[in-house]
Amino acid sequence: MAAFLQWRRFVFFDKETVKDPSENGNNFQLPVGISACDSGRGHIIWFLTRSLQLSSFQAYKLRVTHLYQLKQHNILVSVGQDEPGINPLVKVWNLDKKDSGSPLCTRIFPAIPGNKPTEVSCLSVHENLNFMAIGFTDGSVVLTKGDITRDRHSKTLSLHEGNCPITGLAFRQAGKVTHLFVATLEKVQCYTLSVKEYPRIELDTHGCALRCSALTDPSQESQFIVAGDDCVYLYQPDERGPCFAFDGHKLLTHWHRGYLLLLTHNNKSPSNTQTSPTEKHILTIYDLDNKFIAYSAAFDDVIDVLAEWGSFYVLTRDKTLYMLQEKDTQTKLEMLFKKNLFVMAINLAKSQHLDNDGLSEIFRQYGDHLYVKGDHDGAIQQYIRTIGKLEPSYVIRKFLDAQRIHNLTAYLQALHRQSLANADHTTLLLNCYTKLKDSSKLEEFIKSNESEVHFDVEIAIKVLRQAGYHSHAVFLAERHMHHEWYLKIQLEDLKNYQEALRYIGRLPFDQAESNMKRYGKILMHHVPESTTILLKRLCTDYHPSKDSTDRDSLDRPANSEEFIPVFANNPRELRAFLEHMIEVDPFSPEGVYDTLLELRLQDWAHEQDPGKKKVLQEAALSLLRSDNTVFDKALVLCQMHNFKEGVLYLYEKGKLYQQIMHYHMQNEEYGKVVEACKRYGDSEVCLWEQALGYFARKEENCKAYISEVLLMESFAVVQTLAHNSTASLSVIKDYLINKLERETQQIEEDERKIRQYREETAHLRAEIQELKTCAKIFQKTKCSMCNSPLELPSVHFLCGHSFHQHCLESFAESEAECPTCTPENRKVMDMLRAQDQKRDLHDHFHRQLKCSNDGFSVIADYFGRGVFNKLTLITDPPGGKSGAGNLEAEFNRDLLINTKRNV
C-alpha cells in the first residue's frame, strides 16, 4: 500500500477561469439546472464547443438523469423522464444526423425491464455499440446485447440481481474477451460477457459511492478503479491489483491520460453528508506511475469534472467553468531539475514518451549532479545511459583521474557492449585493465563470445602486446584469425618457433604460402628439419593439417623456386628440398635445377675420393641432360667449377662447335681438335680453317694433323700455309687439282644461269614495250580468284589476270596490284632495295663514322658484318729465295690472281 503523504506535490497544471469570448472577457456562465454532464467527440454536453459556442435541444419533457457520450462514435445515450413517476426512458441519439434541427433519435426503450419501478443509478456503453449496461438503485443490472442503436437487432436481459444499489459500471475489452465491472456500495464484481453463461467473479467485499469508479486507459491495462474513503483500489478481471492510501471522503473519480483525478471533501471543513452551499471541495490529480501529485486545489461546490481538448474542465454550482491546462513536458522537467529530482524527471519523461535525445540530456544532467556531489559510482551509471547520444569524450575527460579508473573502466565496458567504441576507446580500456592488473576482467573481455565482440581486435592485440600480455594477445590473434599478429608475437616475443610453424601448417594455402615467404628464414634457422618438411608439403600437395577430413584440391602448388632464398645458410636442407622437388615434380622450375646443379658441382669440386667424385659427376651430368637447366647459368657454373665434361656437353648442346675446338686447343689436345673438326666440320666449315691455322702456328712437326684438315677451302689453305715455313705445295697438290675442277664446274653453272637471266630480261623488256605501244586484249573468261565465270563488274590487270570486283575487294590488299602477282613482285622489290642499300653503303659508313662518338665501335660493327673482307695477294717474301721455294711462291701468286672468289 502506497502512502500518498510521502508523494511530492507539484503544480503541473495551470488553473484559469474560462472566459466568454462574446462577453468582452467576462467569465463564461454555465446554464442553470445542470443535472447530468459528459464529454467526448469535441463537446461538453450541453453541446459546448471548444470555441464556447453553446447549443441545446430538448431530449426529455421532464428531466435528464444520465448521459453517456461514446468516444469512437458520434453517438449519445441518455436516460431521463418524459412523464411523472418512476419510468426512466433510454434514448439513443445520432449526433451526425438531424431531425427538425435536433439530433436524430434512433431508439427509445424503457430502462426498466418489466414493471418493476426503480431509479437508474449508472450507465455504461461499450465502444463497439454491441453492449449497454444500466445499473439501478435496487441492485439490479440490465444488459442490452446487440446493436444498441436499433430495437430489431438487440435484446435485453437482467444480468445482475442484488439488494445494494449499483454505483459503477465499466466495460473492458482485451482482444476478443469482453468484461463488465460492476461496483456496488458493498462489493466489486466482474462478468465475462464473451462466454454464454456470463460467469461472475467477486473481486472484493467493499465497494464505493456513486461516481467513485472509473476505468483506466489501455496503457494501464484497463484496470477498474474503485475509490473508497480510505483507499483507492485497482482491479483486473480476475484479481485485485495495487492499492493506494488516499484518504478523504470521495465525491468523484475520473481517469484521463495517465492521471487519476479525485474530488474529496475539504478535511478542514466539518464533515457531514449534507453538502452546504458554501462547502469546499479538494480536486487532486495523481500520477500513479511516477508517484507524485501533479495538482491539488480547492473549489467551491463542484458539480462535475470533465476531460476534453487535453484539459480538465471543472463545473461549479455558481455556474463558473474552470480549466486546468497541463504544462508542457519541458516545463515540468525544468521544475524537477530545479529541485534536483532527476529520478522523478526520468520517470516522467518516459511516461510522457520523450524521445531518446531528451532522455539522454536528463541522464547527463543527473550524472553531472551526482559527479559534483561526489557520487562517482552513481554518476557513471547515468553517463552509461547516455551512450549513443552523448559524446564519450565528455565522460572520459571527467574520469581520467587515476582515482576514478574503476568508473572509467565501467563506462568503457558499456561503450564496447553497445558496439560504439572506436580504436582509442579500446586502447584506453585495455590500458585500464593492465594498469589495474585485473587479469580476470581482461580475460573476460577478450574471451567473450564472438557474437559479443564489440571492439577493434587488432588494436586490442597491439595494446596487449605492448603491455606484455603476450599470451592474451596470442589468444586474441588466434581466435579472430589475425595470422600475421599471431606469428609476429610467437616469433618475435615468445620465441616459440615450433608452435609458429605448426600454426602456419594449419592455415589455408594462400596464407601459409605468404607467411612462409615472410618468416621462412627465421624458422629455417631455428627449426630447419620441420621447416623443410612444411615447405615440401607446400610445394607439392598441401592441405591444412587441422582439417584432414576436408581435403580440397589445389589448382597449383607453391612455386618451389621462390623458397630457395629461405635455405641461404642451410645447404643440406636445401639439397634435400630440391632433390625432393625434382623427384616429385620433374617439371619443376628451372631455378630448382640450376640451384641443385650448383650444389652438386660444389660437392664434386671438394670431393677427394675418386669413386664418390665419379658418382657426383654423373649426378651433375644427369641434371644437364634433363633439359631443365638454364643454358647460360649452367655453362657459367660448369666453367666456374672447371667441370670439363659439363662444359663440353653444353657446348655441343648449344652448337658452339668453335668453343669446343678452342677448348681442346687451349688444352693442346691435338687429336680431339681433329676429332671436333670431323664431327662438326659439316655444320661449321670454318673449323677446318681454324684447325689448320692452329696447327700451322705450331713450330713442332704437325704435318700429320695438317693432312687431316685439308678439307677446308682452297684460299684458306693457301693463305694459312703461307705462314708455315715447313709446309710445301706437294702436300696439297692433289687436293688443289680436285678443288679447281669443282670450281670450274661451278663457274660453268653460274655462266649458264647468267645467259638464262639475260634471255628472261630481254623477253620482259619486249613485253613491257608491247604493253606501252600496243592495245591489250583481255580474253579471260573465269575469275583468277574463285575460278567462276566472269560477270560485270570485273577488273583486268596487264599481267593477264582477271577478277570479279567483289573478289578483288575481298582478297586484295590494294586495288592497284594484282593479288596473284603481288607475292612475287614483293620479292623482286625487296631485292632491288637491298641492292640500293649496298650501293649506298660507302657513303652511309663514312656518314655514320663521322657522327658517332665512338668510331671504333662503328668500325668493329662493320668488320663483324664482313664488309671489309678482301682478297690478300701473297707475294715473294723479302730476300726471295731461288729454287723450289720461288716456284711455289710464283705458282701461289698466279693461282690467287686467276682464281675467282665471292667476297
Coordinates of N, CA, C and O in Angstrom, one line a residue, residues 175-309:
G175 N -8.6 -8.1 -26.4 CA -8.6 -9.0 -27.5 C -10.0 -9.2 -27.9 O -10.8 -8.3 -28.2
K176 N -10.5 -10.5 -27.8 CA -11.8 -10.9 -28.1 C -12.7 -11.1 -26.9 O -13.8 -11.5 -27.0
V177 N -12.1 -10.9 -25.7 CA -12.8 -11.1 -24.5 C -13.3 -9.8 -23.9 O -12.6 -8.8 -23.8
T178 N -14.6 -9.8 -23.6 CA -15.3 -8.6 -23.0 C -15.7 -8.8 -21.6 O -16.3 -9.9 -21.3
H179 N -15.3 -7.9 -20.7 CA -15.7 -8.0 -19.3 C -16.5 -6.8 -19.0 O -16.4 -5.7 -19.6
L180 N -17.3 -7.0 -17.9 CA -18.1 -5.9 -17.3 C -17.9 -5.8 -15.8 O -18.1 -6.8 -15.1
F181 N -17.3 -4.7 -15.4 CA -17.1 -4.5 -14.0 C -18.4 -3.9 -13.4 O -18.9 -2.9 -13.9
V182 N -18.8 -4.4 -12.2 CA -20.0 -3.9 -11.5 C -19.6 -3.6 -10.1 O -19.0 -4.5 -9.4
A183 N -19.8 -2.4 -9.7 CA -19.5 -1.9 -8.3 C -20.8 -1.5 -7.6 O -21.6 -0.8 -8.2
T184 N -20.9 -1.9 -6.4 CA -22.0 -1.5 -5.5 C -21.4 -0.9 -4.3 O -20.2 -0.7 -4.2
L185 N -22.3 -0.6 -3.4 CA -21.8 0.0 -2.1 C -21.0 -1.0 -1.3 O -20.2 -0.6 -0.4
E186 N -21.2 -2.3 -1.6 CA -20.6 -3.3 -0.7 C -19.7 -4.2 -1.4 O -18.9 -4.9 -0.8
K187 N -19.7 -4.4 -2.8 CA -18.9 -5.3 -3.5 C -18.4 -4.8 -4.8 O -19.0 -3.8 -5.4
V188 N -17.4 -5.5 -5.3 CA -16.9 -5.3 -6.7 C -16.9 -6.6 -7.4 O -16.3 -7.6 -6.9
Q189 N -17.6 -6.7 -8.5 CA -17.7 -8.0 -9.2 C -17.3 -7.8 -10.7 O -17.3 -6.6 -11.2
C190 N -17.1 -8.9 -11.4 CA -16.7 -8.8 -12.8 C -17.4 -10.0 -13.6 O -17.4 -11.1 -13.1
Y191 N -18.0 -9.6 -14.7 CA -18.7 -10.6 -15.5 C -17.9 -10.7 -16.9 O -17.4 -9.8 -17.4
T192 N -17.9 -12.0 -17.3 CA -17.3 -12.3 -18.6 C -18.4 -12.4 -19.6 O -19.1 -13.4 -19.7
L193 N -18.5 -11.4 -20.5 CA -19.7 -11.4 -21.5 C -19.4 -12.2 -22.7 O -20.3 -12.4 -23.5
S194 N -18.1 -12.6 -23.0 CA -17.8 -13.3 -24.2 C -18.1 -14.8 -24.0 O -17.9 -15.6 -25.0
V195 N -18.6 -15.2 -22.9 CA -19.0 -16.6 -22.6 C -20.5 -16.6 -22.4 O -21.1 -15.7 -21.7
K196 N -21.2 -17.6 -22.9 CA -22.6 -17.6 -22.9 C -23.2 -17.6 -21.5 O -24.2 -16.9 -21.2
E197 N -22.6 -18.3 -20.6 CA -23.2 -18.3 -19.2 C -22.9 -17.1 -18.4 O -23.4 -16.9 -17.3
Y198 N -22.1 -16.1 -19.0 CA -21.7 -14.9 -18.3 C -21.2 -15.2 -16.9 O -21.8 -14.8 -15.9
P199 N -20.1 -15.9 -16.7 CA -19.6 -16.2 -15.4 C -19.2 -15.0 -14.6 O -18.8 -14.0 -15.2
R200 N -19.4 -15.0 -13.3 CA -19.1 -13.9 -12.5 C -18.0 -14.2 -11.5 O -18.0 -15.3 -10.9
I201 N -17.1 -13.2 -11.2 CA -16.1 -13.3 -10.2 C -16.3 -12.2 -9.2 O -16.4 -11.0 -9.6
E202 N -16.3 -12.5 -7.9 CA -16.3 -11.4 -6.9 C -14.9 -11.0 -6.6 O -14.1 -11.8 -6.1
L203 N -14.6 -9.8 -6.9 CA -13.2 -9.3 -6.7 C -13.0 -8.7 -5.3 O -11.8 -8.7 -4.8
D204 N -14.0 -8.1 -4.7 CA -13.7 -7.5 -3.3 C -15.0 -7.4 -2.6 O -16.1 -7.5 -3.2
T205 N -14.9 -7.3 -1.3 CA -16.1 -7.3 -0.4 C -16.4 -5.9 0.1 O -17.2 -5.7 1.1
H206 N -15.9 -4.9 -0.5 CA -16.3 -3.5 -0.2 C -16.4 -2.8 -1.6 O -15.7 -3.1 -2.5
G207 N -17.2 -1.8 -1.6 CA -17.5 -1.1 -2.9 C -17.2 0.4 -2.8 O -16.2 0.8 -2.1
C208 N -18.0 1.2 -3.4 CA -17.7 2.6 -3.4 C -19.0 3.4 -3.6 O -20.1 2.8 -3.9
A209 N -19.0 4.7 -3.5 CA -20.1 5.5 -3.6 C -20.4 5.8 -5.1 O -19.6 5.4 -6.0
L210 N -21.5 6.4 -5.4 CA -21.8 6.7 -6.8 C -20.8 7.7 -7.4 O -20.3 8.6 -6.7
R211 N -20.5 7.5 -8.6 CA -19.5 8.3 -9.4 C -18.1 8.2 -8.8 O -17.2 9.0 -9.2
C212 N -17.8 7.2 -8.0 CA -16.4 7.0 -7.5 C -15.7 5.8 -8.1 O -14.9 5.1 -7.4
S213 N -16.0 5.5 -9.3 CA -15.3 4.4 -10.0 C -15.0 4.9 -11.4 O -15.7 5.7 -12.0
A214 N -14.0 4.3 -12.0 CA -13.6 4.6 -13.4 C -12.7 3.5 -14.0 O -12.3 2.6 -13.3
L215 N -12.5 3.6 -15.3 CA -11.7 2.6 -16.0 C -10.4 3.3 -16.5 O -10.5 4.4 -17.2
T216 N -9.2 2.7 -16.3 CA -8.0 3.3 -16.8 C -7.9 3.1 -18.3 O -8.6 2.3 -18.9
D217 N -6.9 3.8 -18.9 CA -6.7 3.6 -20.4 C -5.9 2.3 -20.6 O -5.3 1.7 -19.7
P218 N -5.8 1.8 -21.8 CA -5.0 0.6 -22.1 C -3.6 0.6 -21.7 O -3.0 -0.4 -21.4
S219 N -3.0 1.8 -21.6 CA -1.6 1.9 -21.1 C -1.4 1.4 -19.7 O -0.4 1.0 -19.3
Q220 N -2.5 1.4 -18.9 CA -2.6 0.9 -17.6 C -3.3 -0.4 -17.5 O -3.9 -0.7 -16.4
E221 N -3.4 -1.1 -18.6 CA -4.0 -2.4 -18.7 C -5.5 -2.3 -18.4 O -6.1 -3.3 -18.0
S222 N -6.1 -1.2 -18.6 CA -7.6 -1.0 -18.5 C -8.1 -1.6 -17.2 O -9.0 -2.4 -17.1
Q223 N -7.5 -1.1 -16.1 CA -7.9 -1.6 -14.8 C -9.1 -0.8 -14.3 O -9.3 0.4 -14.7
F224 N -9.9 -1.4 -13.4 CA -11.1 -0.8 -12.9 C -10.7 -0.1 -11.5 O -10.2 -0.8 -10.6
I225 N -11.0 1.2 -11.4 CA -10.6 1.9 -10.2 C -11.8 2.1 -9.4 O -12.9 2.5 -9.8
V226 N -11.7 1.8 -8.1 CA -12.7 2.0 -7.1 C -12.1 2.8 -6.0 O -11.1 2.5 -5.3
A227 N -12.8 4.0 -5.7 CA -12.2 4.9 -4.7 C -13.1 4.9 -3.5 O -14.3 5.3 -3.5
G228 N -12.5 4.3 -2.4 CA -13.2 4.3 -1.1 C -12.8 5.5 -0.3 O -11.9 6.3 -0.7
D229 N -13.3 5.6 0.9 CA -12.9 6.8 1.8 C -11.5 6.7 2.3 O -10.9 7.7 2.5
D230 N -11.0 5.5 2.4 CA -9.6 5.3 2.9 C -8.6 5.0 1.8 O -7.4 5.5 1.9
C231 N -9.0 4.2 0.8 CA -8.0 3.8 -0.2 C -8.7 3.8 -1.6 O -9.9 3.9 -1.7
V232 N -7.8 3.8 -2.6 CA -8.2 3.6 -3.9 C -7.6 2.3 -4.4 O -6.4 2.0 -4.3
Y233 N -8.5 1.4 -5.0 CA -8.2 0.1 -5.4 C -8.2 0.0 -6.9 O -9.1 0.6 -7.5
L234 N -7.3 -0.9 -7.4 CA -7.3 -1.1 -8.9 C -7.6 -2.6 -9.1 O -7.0 -3.5 -8.3
Y235 N -8.4 -3.0 -10.0 CA -8.8 -4.4 -10.2 C -8.5 -4.8 -11.7 O -8.8 -4.1 -12.6
Q236 N -8.1 -6.1 -11.8 CA -8.0 -6.8 -13.0 C -9.3 -7.7 -13.1 O -10.0 -7.8 -12.1
P237 N -9.6 -8.2 -14.3 CA -10.9 -9.0 -14.3 C -10.9 -10.2 -13.4 O -11.9 -10.7 -13.0
D238 N -9.7 -10.7 -13.0 CA -9.7 -11.9 -12.1 C -9.0 -11.7 -10.8 O -8.9 -12.6 -10.0
E239 N -8.6 -10.5 -10.5 CA -7.9 -10.3 -9.2 C -7.8 -8.8 -8.9 O -8.0 -7.9 -9.8
R240 N -7.5 -8.5 -7.6 CA -7.3 -7.1 -7.2 C -5.9 -6.7 -7.4 O -4.9 -7.5 -7.1
G241 N -5.7 -5.5 -7.9 CA -4.3 -5.0 -8.2 C -3.8 -4.2 -7.1 O -4.1 -4.4 -5.9
P242 N -3.0 -3.2 -7.4 CA -2.4 -2.3 -6.3 C -3.4 -1.5 -5.6 O -4.6 -1.3 -6.1
C243 N -3.0 -1.0 -4.4 CA -3.9 -0.2 -3.6 C -3.2 1.1 -3.2 O -2.0 1.0 -2.8
F244 N -3.8 2.2 -3.2 CA -3.2 3.5 -2.8 C -4.0 4.1 -1.6 O -5.2 4.2 -1.7
A245 N -3.3 4.5 -0.6 CA -4.0 5.1 0.6 C -4.2 6.6 0.4 O -3.5 7.4 0.9
F246 N -5.2 6.9 -0.3 CA -5.7 8.3 -0.5 C -6.9 8.5 0.4 O -8.0 8.0 0.0
D247 N -6.8 9.1 1.5 CA -7.9 9.2 2.4 C -8.8 10.4 2.0 O -8.4 11.2 1.2
G248 N -9.9 10.5 2.7 CA -10.8 11.6 2.4 C -12.1 11.0 1.8 O -12.1 10.0 1.1
H249 N -13.2 11.6 2.1 CA -14.5 11.2 1.5 C -14.5 11.6 0.0 O -14.5 12.7 -0.3
K250 N -14.6 10.5 -0.8 CA -14.5 10.7 -2.2 C -15.9 11.1 -2.8 O -16.9 10.4 -2.5
L251 N -15.9 12.1 -3.6 CA -17.1 12.6 -4.3 C -17.1 12.2 -5.8 O -18.2 12.0 -6.3
L252 N -16.0 12.1 -6.4 CA -15.9 11.9 -7.8 C -14.5 11.3 -8.1 O -13.5 11.6 -7.5
T253 N -14.6 10.3 -9.0 CA -13.3 9.7 -9.5 C -13.3 9.7 -11.0 O -14.3 9.4 -11.7
H254 N -12.2 10.1 -11.6 CA -12.1 10.2 -13.0 C -10.7 9.8 -13.5 O -9.7 10.1 -12.7
W255 N -10.5 9.3 -14.7 CA -9.2 8.9 -15.2 C -9.1 9.5 -16.6 O -10.0 9.4 -17.4
H256 N -7.9 10.2 -16.8 CA -7.7 10.8 -18.1 C -6.2 10.9 -18.4 O -5.4 11.5 -17.6
R257 N -5.7 10.2 -19.5 CA -4.4 10.3 -20.0 C -3.3 10.1 -18.9 O -2.4 10.9 -18.8
G258 N -3.5 9.0 -18.2 CA -2.5 8.6 -17.2 C -2.7 9.3 -15.8 O -1.9 9.0 -14.9
Y259 N -3.6 10.1 -15.7 CA -3.8 10.8 -14.4 C -5.1 10.3 -13.7 O -6.1 10.1 -14.4
L260 N -5.0 10.1 -12.4 CA -6.2 9.8 -11.6 C -6.7 11.1 -10.9 O -5.9 11.7 -10.2
L261 N -7.9 11.4 -11.2 CA -8.5 12.7 -10.6 C -9.5 12.3 -9.5 O -10.4 11.5 -9.7
L262 N -9.3 12.8 -8.3 CA -10.2 12.6 -7.2 C -10.7 13.9 -6.6 O -10.0 14.9 -6.4
L263 N -12.0 13.9 -6.4 CA -12.7 15.1 -5.8 C -13.1 14.6 -4.4 O -13.9 13.7 -4.2
T264 N -12.7 15.3 -3.4 CA -13.0 15.0 -2.0 C -13.4 16.2 -1.2 O -13.3 17.3 -1.7
H265 N -14.1 15.9 -0.1 CA -14.4 17.0 0.8 C -13.2 17.6 1.4 O -12.2 16.9 1.6
N266 N -13.2 18.9 1.7 CA -12.1 19.5 2.4 C -12.1 19.0 3.8 O -13.0 19.1 4.6
N267 N -10.9 18.5 4.2 CA -10.8 17.9 5.5 C -10.9 18.9 6.6 O -11.3 18.6 7.8
K268 N -10.6 20.2 6.3 CA -10.7 21.2 7.3 C -12.2 21.7 7.5 O -12.5 22.3 8.5
S269 N -13.0 21.4 6.6 CA -14.4 21.7 6.8 C -15.1 20.6 7.5 O -14.7 19.5 7.5
P270 N -16.2 21.0 8.3 CA -16.9 20.0 9.0 C -17.5 18.9 8.1 O -18.1 19.2 7.1
S271 N -17.2 17.7 8.5 CA -17.7 16.6 7.6 C -19.1 16.3 7.9 O -19.5 16.0 9.1
N272 N -20.0 16.4 7.0 CA -21.4 16.0 7.1 C -21.8 15.5 5.7 O -21.2 15.8 4.7
T273 N -22.8 14.8 5.7 CA -23.3 14.1 4.5 C -24.1 15.1 3.7 O -24.3 14.9 2.4
Q274 N -24.6 16.2 4.3 CA -25.4 17.2 3.5 C -24.4 18.3 3.1 O -23.8 18.9 3.9
T275 N -24.3 18.5 1.8 CA -23.4 19.4 1.2 C -24.0 20.8 1.3 O -25.1 21.1 0.8
S276 N -23.4 21.7 2.0 CA -23.9 23.1 2.2 C -23.5 23.9 0.9 O -22.6 23.6 0.2
P277 N -24.2 25.0 0.7 CA -23.9 25.8 -0.5 C -22.5 26.4 -0.5 O -22.0 26.7 -1.6
T278 N -21.8 26.5 0.6 CA -20.5 27.1 0.7 C -19.4 26.0 0.9 O -18.3 26.4 1.3
E279 N -19.8 24.8 0.7 CA -18.8 23.7 1.0 C -17.6 23.8 0.1 O -17.8 24.0 -1.1
K280 N -16.4 23.5 0.6 CA -15.2 23.4 -0.2 C -14.9 22.0 -0.6 O -15.1 21.1 0.2
H281 N -14.5 21.9 -1.9 CA -14.1 20.5 -2.4 C -12.6 20.6 -2.8 O -12.2 21.7 -3.3
I282 N -11.9 19.5 -2.6 CA -10.5 19.5 -3.0 C -10.4 18.6 -4.2 O -10.8 17.4 -4.2
L283 N -9.8 19.2 -5.3 CA -9.6 18.4 -6.5 C -8.1 18.1 -6.6 O -7.2 19.0 -6.5
T284 N -7.8 16.8 -6.6 CA -6.4 16.3 -6.6 C -6.1 15.4 -7.8 O -7.0 14.5 -8.1
I285 N -5.0 15.7 -8.5 CA -4.7 14.9 -9.7 C -3.4 14.1 -9.4 O -2.4 14.7 -9.0
Y286 N -3.5 12.8 -9.5 CA -2.4 11.9 -9.1 C -1.7 11.3 -10.4 O -2.4 11.0 -11.3
D287 N -0.4 11.2 -10.3 CA 0.3 10.4 -11.3 C 0.7 9.1 -10.6 O 1.7 9.1 -9.9
L288 N 0.0 8.0 -10.9 CA 0.2 6.8 -10.2 C 1.5 6.1 -10.6 O 2.2 5.4 -9.8
D289 N 1.9 6.3 -11.9 CA 3.1 5.7 -12.3 C 4.4 6.3 -11.7 O 5.3 5.5 -11.2
N290 N 4.4 7.6 -11.6 CA 5.6 8.3 -11.1 C 5.5 8.6 -9.6 O 6.4 9.2 -9.1
K291 N 4.3 8.3 -9.0 CA 4.2 8.5 -7.6 C 4.4 10.0 -7.2 O 5.2 10.3 -6.3
F292 N 3.6 10.9 -7.8 CA 3.6 12.2 -7.3 C 2.2 12.8 -7.6 O 1.4 12.3 -8.4
I293 N 2.0 14.0 -6.9 CA 0.7 14.7 -7.1 C 1.0 15.8 -8.1 O 1.8 16.7 -7.8
A294 N 0.3 15.7 -9.2 CA 0.5 16.7 -10.3 C -0.2 18.0 -10.0 O 0.3 19.1 -10.5
Y295 N -1.3 18.0 -9.2 CA -2.0 19.3 -9.0 C -3.0 19.0 -7.8 O -3.6 17.9 -7.7
S296 N -3.2 20.0 -7.0 CA -4.2 20.0 -5.9 C -4.7 21.4 -5.6 O -3.9 22.3 -5.5
A297 N -6.0 21.5 -5.6 CA -6.6 22.9 -5.4 C -8.0 22.7 -4.8 O -8.6 21.7 -5.0
A298 N -8.5 23.8 -4.2 CA -9.8 23.8 -3.6 C -10.8 24.5 -4.5 O -10.4 25.6 -5.1
F299 N -12.0 24.0 -4.6 CA -13.0 24.6 -5.4 C -14.3 24.7 -4.6 O -14.5 23.9 -3.7
D300 N -15.2 25.6 -5.0 CA -16.5 25.7 -4.3 C -17.5 24.9 -5.0 O -17.8 25.1 -6.2
D301 N -18.2 24.0 -4.3 CA -19.3 23.3 -4.8 C -19.2 22.8 -6.2 O -19.8 23.3 -7.2
V302 N -18.3 21.8 -6.4 CA -18.0 21.3 -7.8 C -19.2 20.4 -8.2 O -19.6 19.5 -7.4
I303 N -19.8 20.6 -9.4 CA -20.8 19.8 -9.9 C -20.2 18.6 -10.6 O -20.6 17.4 -10.3
D304 N -19.3 18.8 -11.4 CA -18.7 17.7 -12.2 C -17.3 18.1 -12.7 O -17.0 19.4 -12.8
V305 N -16.5 17.2 -13.1 CA -15.2 17.4 -13.7 C -15.1 16.6 -15.0 O -15.3 15.4 -15.0
L306 N -14.9 17.3 -16.1 CA -14.9 16.7 -17.4 C -13.5 16.8 -18.1 O -12.8 17.8 -17.8
A307 N -13.1 15.9 -18.9 CA -11.8 15.9 -19.6 C -12.1 16.0 -21.1 O -12.8 15.2 -21.7
E308 N -11.6 17.1 -21.7 CA -11.7 17.3 -23.2 C -10.7 18.3 -23.6 O -10.2 19.2 -22.9
W309 N -10.3 18.1 -24.9 CA -9.3 19.0 -25.6 C -8.0 19.1 -24.8 O -7.3 20.1 -24.8

